[in-house]
Amino acid sequence: MFLYRILHLCTIVLAICIVVPAIAGSPAGDNRARKLYKEGLQLKKDGRLDEAQQRFTAAIAADGAFAAAYIELAGVYRLQQQPEPAKQQLLRLLERSPEHPTALETLAGIFYEQKAYEDALTYAYRAQQRGCRKMHRIIGLSYAYLDHPAEAIPALETACKEEPRRAELLCQIARLYAQQEDYKQSIRYYELSLQGDSTSPDVYYELGMMNFNMENYKTATGAFEQAARLGRPVDADLYLNLGMAHLKQAAYDDAIRNLLSALALKPKDIQVMMNLANAYYKKQEFRNAITQWNNILLQQPLNGFAMFMLGKSYICSGEISRGQAICDQALTLGER
């Protein structure tokens, strides 16, 4: 009888074991998770993201250690433009596997997209330590947006070696060198950027500015004109820069033409007016120069330079006494 009871109890326990649902970590649970995962991959491929999300979620419920399911679920959330749930899935995975490289890499990308550049740096460096390649781009761009050009430049230069012909990276390096007033290196990277994409008007315009700073005025003029041809808005700044570049080359007619266009768009811009007056003076159109110097003095009555040049313009136009008196007044103004 005693033996019979023992055998009967064993039968009951065995029956219970058979009907208990598969739990996470068990072979059956693992098989179910993989089946759900594969279904999720196919649904994702078919563009049925909501259903794919459900399958990946179920796969994680069946096997909480199924790393690939967390990664895919995060990927679906990103495709659905839901970065926060994506982050939560990756952080859950990191609780189980703190150094999971794909989770670290993906989190770096999400934080970068959200402009959380310090967090992006943190996860990018961790991913890099775990062997993830091509983290230099996120590291360099994050440093750039955090206004750390010295740290950004070497990271982006390495990124360019990893991802050659990336015009936007080369352009970013050019801007960082410009920020550090290393115009020679800036020009080099702008030119490399244009080798990859020669259709960007903004890059030509910025290249023109760098060449102007390096006193390469002819090259600057060509770059400004190419920027306009490629569709950059022909605004007062472009006309002003073109005018100044022509003025530096003693091409006074071209300088005056562009500066007049700039003045039409910004009638009270002192910088435009000063350059235009200077162009007229150097072309020996003294009456026009007198008009411009007077216009400047209407806005800035204590502008000693404009007053002195007004006097010189009168002298050169033949009104010597009047001009000398104005020059004396300007010198007196400068002594105050």
Short mmCIF file of C-alpha atoms in Angstrom, two decimals:
data_model
loop_
_atom_site.label_atom_id
_atom_site.label_comp_id
_atom_site.label_asym_id
_atom_site.label_seq_id
_atom_site.Cartn_x
_atom_site.Cartn_y
_atom_site.Cartn_z
CA MET A 1 0.00 0.00 0.00
CA PHE A 2 2.77 2.42 0.94
CA LEU A 3 4.60 1.69 -2.32
CA TYR A 4 1.36 2.24 -4.26
CA ARG A 5 0.89 5.69 -2.70
CA ILE A 6 4.42 6.69 -3.62
CA LEU A 7 3.93 5.59 -7.21
CA HIS A 8 0.59 7.40 -7.38
CA LEU A 9 2.20 10.64 -6.07
CA CYS A 10 4.97 10.41 -8.67
CA THR A 11 2.38 10.04 -11.39
CA ILE A 12 0.57 13.19 -10.24
CA VAL A 13 3.82 15.22 -10.10
CA LEU A 14 4.79 14.02 -13.56
CA ALA A 15 1.40 15.01 -14.91
CA ILE A 16 1.72 18.48 -13.39
CA CYS A 17 5.16 18.90 -14.96
CA ILE A 18 3.75 18.00 -18.35
CA VAL A 19 0.88 20.54 -18.28
CA VAL A 20 2.82 23.45 -16.72
CA PRO A 21 3.37 26.11 -19.46
CA ALA A 22 6.93 26.62 -20.71
CA ILE A 23 8.76 29.21 -18.66
CA ALA A 24 11.59 31.55 -19.64
CA GLY A 25 14.89 29.81 -19.72
CA SER A 26 13.43 26.38 -20.26
CA PRO A 27 14.09 24.60 -23.57
CA ALA A 28 10.44 24.96 -24.53
CA GLY A 29 10.48 28.65 -23.58
CA ASP A 30 13.62 29.16 -25.61
CA ASN A 31 12.07 27.46 -28.62
CA ARG A 32 8.91 29.55 -28.32
CA ALA A 33 10.96 32.74 -28.04
CA ARG A 34 12.92 31.91 -31.16
CA LYS A 35 9.74 31.11 -33.07
CA LEU A 36 8.22 34.45 -32.07
CA TYR A 37 11.48 36.20 -32.92
CA LYS A 38 11.59 34.72 -36.43
CA GLU A 39 7.94 35.68 -36.97
CA GLY A 40 8.82 39.22 -35.85
CA LEU A 41 11.70 39.44 -38.31
CA GLN A 42 9.44 38.44 -41.20
CA LEU A 43 6.72 40.89 -40.16
CA LYS A 44 9.31 43.66 -39.88
CA LYS A 45 10.59 42.79 -43.35
CA ASP A 46 7.01 42.98 -44.65
CA GLY A 47 6.57 46.40 -43.06
CA ARG A 48 4.00 45.21 -40.51
CA LEU A 49 5.71 46.96 -37.63
CA ASP A 50 2.93 46.83 -35.04
CA GLU A 51 2.67 43.07 -35.39
CA ALA A 52 6.46 42.73 -35.38
CA GLN A 53 6.55 44.73 -32.17
CA GLN A 54 4.08 42.32 -30.57
CA ARG A 55 6.16 39.28 -31.58
CA PHE A 56 9.43 40.68 -30.26
CA THR A 57 7.73 41.69 -27.01
CA ALA A 58 6.32 38.18 -26.66
CA ALA A 59 9.73 36.68 -27.41
CA ILE A 60 11.25 38.72 -24.57
CA ALA A 61 8.43 37.62 -22.26
CA ALA A 62 9.21 34.01 -23.16
CA ASP A 63 12.97 34.44 -22.71
CA GLY A 64 14.09 37.50 -20.81
CA ALA A 65 17.72 36.92 -21.79
CA PHE A 66 17.03 36.94 -25.54
CA ALA A 67 19.31 39.86 -26.48
CA ALA A 68 18.50 39.86 -30.21
CA ALA A 69 14.80 40.36 -29.44
CA TYR A 70 15.56 43.51 -27.39
CA ILE A 71 17.68 44.87 -30.23
CA GLU A 72 15.02 44.19 -32.85
CA LEU A 73 12.25 45.60 -30.69
CA ALA A 74 14.28 48.78 -30.18
CA GLY A 75 14.82 48.91 -33.93
CA VAL A 76 11.08 48.70 -34.58
CA TYR A 77 10.42 51.52 -32.13
CA ARG A 78 13.01 53.64 -33.93
CA LEU A 79 11.32 52.93 -37.27
CA GLN A 80 8.08 54.05 -35.65
CA GLN A 81 9.76 57.30 -34.56
CA GLN A 82 9.51 56.32 -30.88
CA PRO A 83 13.01 56.83 -29.46
CA GLU A 84 12.03 56.67 -25.79
CA PRO A 85 10.58 53.11 -25.84
CA ALA A 86 13.59 52.10 -27.95
CA LYS A 87 15.93 53.45 -25.30
CA GLN A 88 14.02 51.64 -22.56
CA GLN A 89 14.40 48.28 -24.29
CA LEU A 90 18.13 48.80 -24.75
CA LEU A 91 18.57 49.88 -21.14
CA ARG A 92 16.68 46.77 -20.02
CA LEU A 93 19.08 44.68 -22.07
CA LEU A 94 22.07 46.47 -20.50
CA GLU A 95 20.72 45.62 -17.04
CA ARG A 96 21.15 41.98 -18.00
CA SER A 97 24.25 42.40 -20.15
CA PRO A 98 25.98 45.69 -19.18
CA GLU A 99 28.55 45.62 -21.98
CA HIS A 100 26.37 44.46 -24.87
CA PRO A 101 28.08 46.20 -27.83
CA THR A 102 25.05 46.59 -30.12
CA ALA A 103 22.94 48.03 -27.30
CA LEU A 104 25.69 50.53 -26.45
CA GLU A 105 26.18 51.48 -30.10
CA THR A 106 22.46 51.91 -30.73
CA LEU A 107 21.98 54.00 -27.60
CA ALA A 108 24.82 56.27 -28.71
CA GLY A 109 23.00 56.80 -32.00
CA ILE A 110 19.65 57.52 -30.34
CA PHE A 111 21.13 60.04 -27.91
CA TYR A 112 22.96 61.73 -30.78
CA GLU A 113 19.74 62.00 -32.79
CA GLN A 114 18.08 63.54 -29.73
CA LYS A 115 20.94 66.08 -29.47
CA ALA A 116 21.88 64.69 -26.04
CA TYR A 117 25.52 64.90 -27.01
CA GLU A 118 27.08 64.19 -23.62
CA ASP A 119 25.09 60.95 -23.29
CA ALA A 120 25.95 60.12 -26.90
CA LEU A 121 29.64 60.48 -26.06
CA THR A 122 29.31 58.26 -23.00
CA TYR A 123 27.73 55.38 -24.87
CA ALA A 124 29.88 55.83 -27.98
CA TYR A 125 33.05 55.50 -25.93
CA ARG A 126 31.68 52.43 -24.14
CA ALA A 127 30.69 50.88 -27.47
CA GLN A 128 34.14 51.64 -28.84
CA GLN A 129 35.73 49.86 -25.88
CA ARG A 130 33.58 46.82 -26.67
CA GLY A 131 34.94 46.70 -30.22
CA CYS A 132 32.30 48.66 -32.11
CA ARG A 133 33.77 50.36 -35.14
CA LYS A 134 32.83 53.71 -36.67
CA MET A 135 32.10 55.38 -33.36
CA HIS A 136 34.45 58.24 -34.23
CA ARG A 137 31.75 59.97 -36.26
CA ILE A 138 29.35 60.26 -33.32
CA ILE A 139 32.21 61.15 -30.98
CA GLY A 140 33.57 63.85 -33.28
CA LEU A 141 30.21 65.39 -34.15
CA SER A 142 29.11 65.35 -30.50
CA TYR A 143 32.28 67.19 -29.49
CA ALA A 144 31.68 69.66 -32.33
CA TYR A 145 28.16 70.45 -31.17
CA LEU A 146 29.44 70.77 -27.60
CA ASP A 147 31.91 73.37 -28.91
CA HIS A 148 35.07 71.36 -28.26
CA PRO A 149 36.85 71.67 -31.63
CA ALA A 150 40.20 70.41 -30.36
CA GLU A 151 38.61 67.07 -29.39
CA ALA A 152 36.26 66.97 -32.37
CA ILE A 153 38.86 67.37 -35.13
CA PRO A 154 40.98 64.23 -34.53
CA ALA A 155 37.88 62.08 -34.01
CA LEU A 156 36.35 63.31 -37.28
CA GLU A 157 39.62 62.89 -39.15
CA THR A 158 39.64 59.25 -38.02
CA ALA A 159 35.98 58.95 -39.02
CA CYS A 160 36.90 60.13 -42.52
CA LYS A 161 39.41 57.28 -42.76
CA GLU A 162 36.71 54.84 -41.68
CA GLU A 163 34.10 56.38 -44.00
CA PRO A 164 35.98 57.89 -46.97
CA ARG A 165 34.32 60.42 -49.26
CA ARG A 166 31.86 61.54 -46.61
CA ALA A 167 31.54 65.15 -47.79
CA GLU A 168 29.56 66.28 -44.76
CA LEU A 169 32.26 65.06 -42.36
CA LEU A 170 34.98 66.80 -44.36
CA CYS A 171 32.94 69.98 -44.37
CA GLN A 172 32.47 69.77 -40.60
CA ILE A 173 36.23 69.44 -40.12
CA ALA A 174 36.73 72.48 -42.37
CA ARG A 175 34.37 74.51 -40.18
CA LEU A 176 36.15 73.41 -37.02
CA TYR A 177 39.52 74.48 -38.42
CA ALA A 178 37.95 77.80 -39.41
CA GLN A 179 36.67 78.16 -35.85
CA GLN A 180 40.27 77.78 -34.69
CA GLU A 181 41.37 80.31 -37.35
CA ASP A 182 43.48 77.72 -39.12
CA TYR A 183 42.29 78.87 -42.52
CA LYS A 184 44.86 76.92 -44.51
CA GLN A 185 43.66 73.58 -43.13
CA SER A 186 40.08 74.75 -43.42
CA ILE A 187 40.54 75.42 -47.13
CA ARG A 188 42.11 71.98 -47.60
CA TYR A 189 39.11 70.22 -46.08
CA TYR A 190 36.58 72.38 -47.92
CA GLU A 191 38.27 71.42 -51.18
CA LEU A 192 38.25 67.73 -50.19
CA SER A 193 34.56 68.06 -49.37
CA LEU A 194 33.86 69.50 -52.81
CA GLN A 195 35.60 66.53 -54.42
CA GLY A 196 32.86 64.37 -52.93
CA ASP A 197 29.99 66.80 -53.54
CA SER A 198 30.58 69.75 -55.86
CA THR A 199 26.96 70.93 -55.78
CA SER A 200 26.79 72.58 -52.36
CA PRO A 201 26.45 76.37 -52.60
CA ASP A 202 27.08 76.81 -48.87
CA VAL A 203 30.42 74.99 -49.08
CA TYR A 204 31.55 77.23 -51.95
CA TYR A 205 30.48 80.30 -50.00
CA GLU A 206 32.36 79.21 -46.89
CA LEU A 207 35.40 78.32 -49.02
CA GLY A 208 35.24 81.83 -50.41
CA MET A 209 35.31 83.27 -46.90
CA MET A 210 38.37 81.21 -45.99
CA ASN A 211 40.22 82.30 -49.13
CA PHE A 212 39.30 85.92 -48.41
CA ASN A 213 40.79 85.55 -44.92
CA MET A 214 43.95 84.13 -46.51
CA GLU A 215 44.00 87.10 -48.94
CA ASN A 216 43.41 84.79 -51.91
CA TYR A 217 40.98 87.32 -53.33
CA LYS A 218 40.73 86.00 -56.87
CA THR A 219 39.97 82.49 -55.61
CA ALA A 220 37.50 83.93 -53.12
CA THR A 221 35.69 85.78 -55.90
CA GLY A 222 35.37 82.60 -57.95
CA ALA A 223 34.02 80.66 -54.96
CA PHE A 224 31.41 83.36 -54.15
CA GLU A 225 30.26 83.47 -57.76
CA GLN A 226 30.01 79.66 -57.91
CA ALA A 227 27.92 79.70 -54.73
CA ALA A 228 25.51 82.11 -56.44
CA ARG A 229 25.38 79.97 -59.60
CA LEU A 230 24.53 76.88 -57.54
CA GLY A 231 21.56 78.58 -55.92
CA ARG A 232 22.78 80.30 -52.79
CA PRO A 233 20.46 83.24 -52.13
CA VAL A 234 22.08 86.33 -53.61
CA ASP A 235 21.69 88.39 -50.46
CA ALA A 236 23.43 91.46 -49.10
CA ASP A 237 26.19 89.39 -47.51
CA LEU A 238 27.10 87.72 -50.79
CA TYR A 239 27.12 91.03 -52.64
CA LEU A 240 29.21 92.60 -49.87
CA ASN A 241 31.79 89.81 -49.89
CA LEU A 242 32.01 89.85 -53.67
CA GLY A 243 32.35 93.61 -53.62
CA MET A 244 35.15 93.52 -51.06
CA ALA A 245 36.97 90.75 -52.95
CA HIS A 246 36.83 92.80 -56.16
CA LEU A 247 37.92 95.92 -54.27
CA LYS A 248 41.00 94.09 -52.95
CA GLN A 249 41.90 93.28 -56.57
CA ALA A 250 41.41 96.91 -57.66
CA ALA A 251 38.51 95.81 -59.87
CA TYR A 252 36.59 98.94 -58.93
CA ASP A 253 33.70 98.70 -61.40
CA ASP A 254 32.86 95.16 -60.25
CA ALA A 255 33.30 96.19 -56.63
CA ILE A 256 30.96 99.18 -56.99
CA ARG A 257 28.35 97.13 -58.85
CA ASN A 258 28.19 94.48 -56.13
CA LEU A 259 28.35 96.97 -53.27
CA LEU A 260 25.48 98.98 -54.76
CA SER A 261 23.45 95.76 -54.89
CA ALA A 262 24.29 95.09 -51.24
CA LEU A 263 23.33 98.68 -50.32
CA ALA A 264 19.97 98.31 -52.07
CA LEU A 265 19.22 95.37 -49.76
CA LYS A 266 20.72 96.99 -46.64
CA PRO A 267 20.46 100.76 -47.11
CA LYS A 268 21.85 101.65 -43.68
CA ASP A 269 24.59 99.03 -43.37
CA ILE A 270 27.74 100.91 -42.34
CA GLN A 271 30.13 98.22 -43.56
CA VAL A 272 28.59 98.28 -47.04
CA MET A 273 28.64 102.07 -47.11
CA MET A 274 32.27 102.26 -45.98
CA ASN A 275 33.42 99.84 -48.67
CA LEU A 276 31.36 101.57 -51.34
CA ALA A 277 32.75 105.00 -50.39
CA ASN A 278 36.26 103.54 -50.42
CA ALA A 279 35.68 102.00 -53.87
CA TYR A 280 34.48 105.34 -55.26
CA TYR A 281 37.45 107.12 -53.69
CA LYS A 282 39.98 104.67 -55.12
CA LYS A 283 38.34 104.89 -58.55
CA GLN A 284 38.68 108.66 -58.18
CA GLU A 285 34.93 109.23 -58.40
CA PHE A 286 35.24 111.76 -55.60
CA ARG A 287 31.74 113.22 -55.83
CA ASN A 288 30.18 109.80 -55.34
CA ALA A 289 32.66 109.14 -52.53
CA ILE A 290 31.62 112.44 -50.85
CA THR A 291 27.97 111.34 -51.00
CA GLN A 292 28.75 108.03 -49.32
CA TRP A 293 30.99 109.52 -46.60
CA ASN A 294 28.23 112.05 -45.82
CA ASN A 295 25.64 109.26 -45.62
CA ILE A 296 27.85 107.46 -43.11
CA LEU A 297 28.24 110.61 -41.02
CA LEU A 298 24.47 111.07 -40.93
CA GLN A 299 24.33 107.79 -39.01
CA GLN A 300 27.63 108.12 -37.15
CA PRO A 301 28.46 111.83 -36.70
CA LEU A 302 31.53 110.99 -34.59
CA ASN A 303 33.06 108.57 -37.09
CA GLY A 304 36.50 110.17 -37.36
CA PHE A 305 37.70 107.98 -40.23
CA ALA A 306 34.66 108.78 -42.40
CA MET A 307 35.05 112.47 -41.61
CA PHE A 308 38.75 112.45 -42.51
CA MET A 309 38.07 110.61 -45.77
CA LEU A 310 35.28 113.07 -46.54
CA GLY A 311 37.82 115.87 -46.19
CA LYS A 312 40.32 114.08 -48.45
CA SER A 313 37.59 113.49 -51.03
CA TYR A 314 36.79 117.22 -51.07
CA ILE A 315 40.49 118.03 -51.46
CA CYS A 316 40.84 115.59 -54.36
CA SER A 317 37.71 117.02 -56.01
CA GLY A 318 39.26 120.50 -55.96
CA GLU A 319 37.64 121.99 -52.84
CA ILE A 320 40.92 122.19 -50.99
CA SER A 321 40.04 124.67 -48.23
CA ARG A 322 36.79 122.92 -47.37
CA GLY A 323 38.50 119.56 -47.36
CA GLN A 324 41.35 120.72 -45.14
CA ALA A 325 38.90 122.15 -42.63
CA ILE A 326 37.01 118.84 -42.46
CA CYS A 327 40.27 116.89 -42.06
CA ASP A 328 41.32 119.23 -39.22
CA GLN A 329 37.93 118.67 -37.59
CA ALA A 330 38.38 114.90 -37.91
CA LEU A 331 41.84 115.05 -36.33
CA THR A 332 40.45 117.14 -33.46
CA LEU A 333 37.70 114.57 -33.04
CA GLY A 334 40.31 111.82 -32.81
CA GLU A 335 42.14 113.63 -30.02
CA ARG A 336 39.10 113.75 -27.75
#
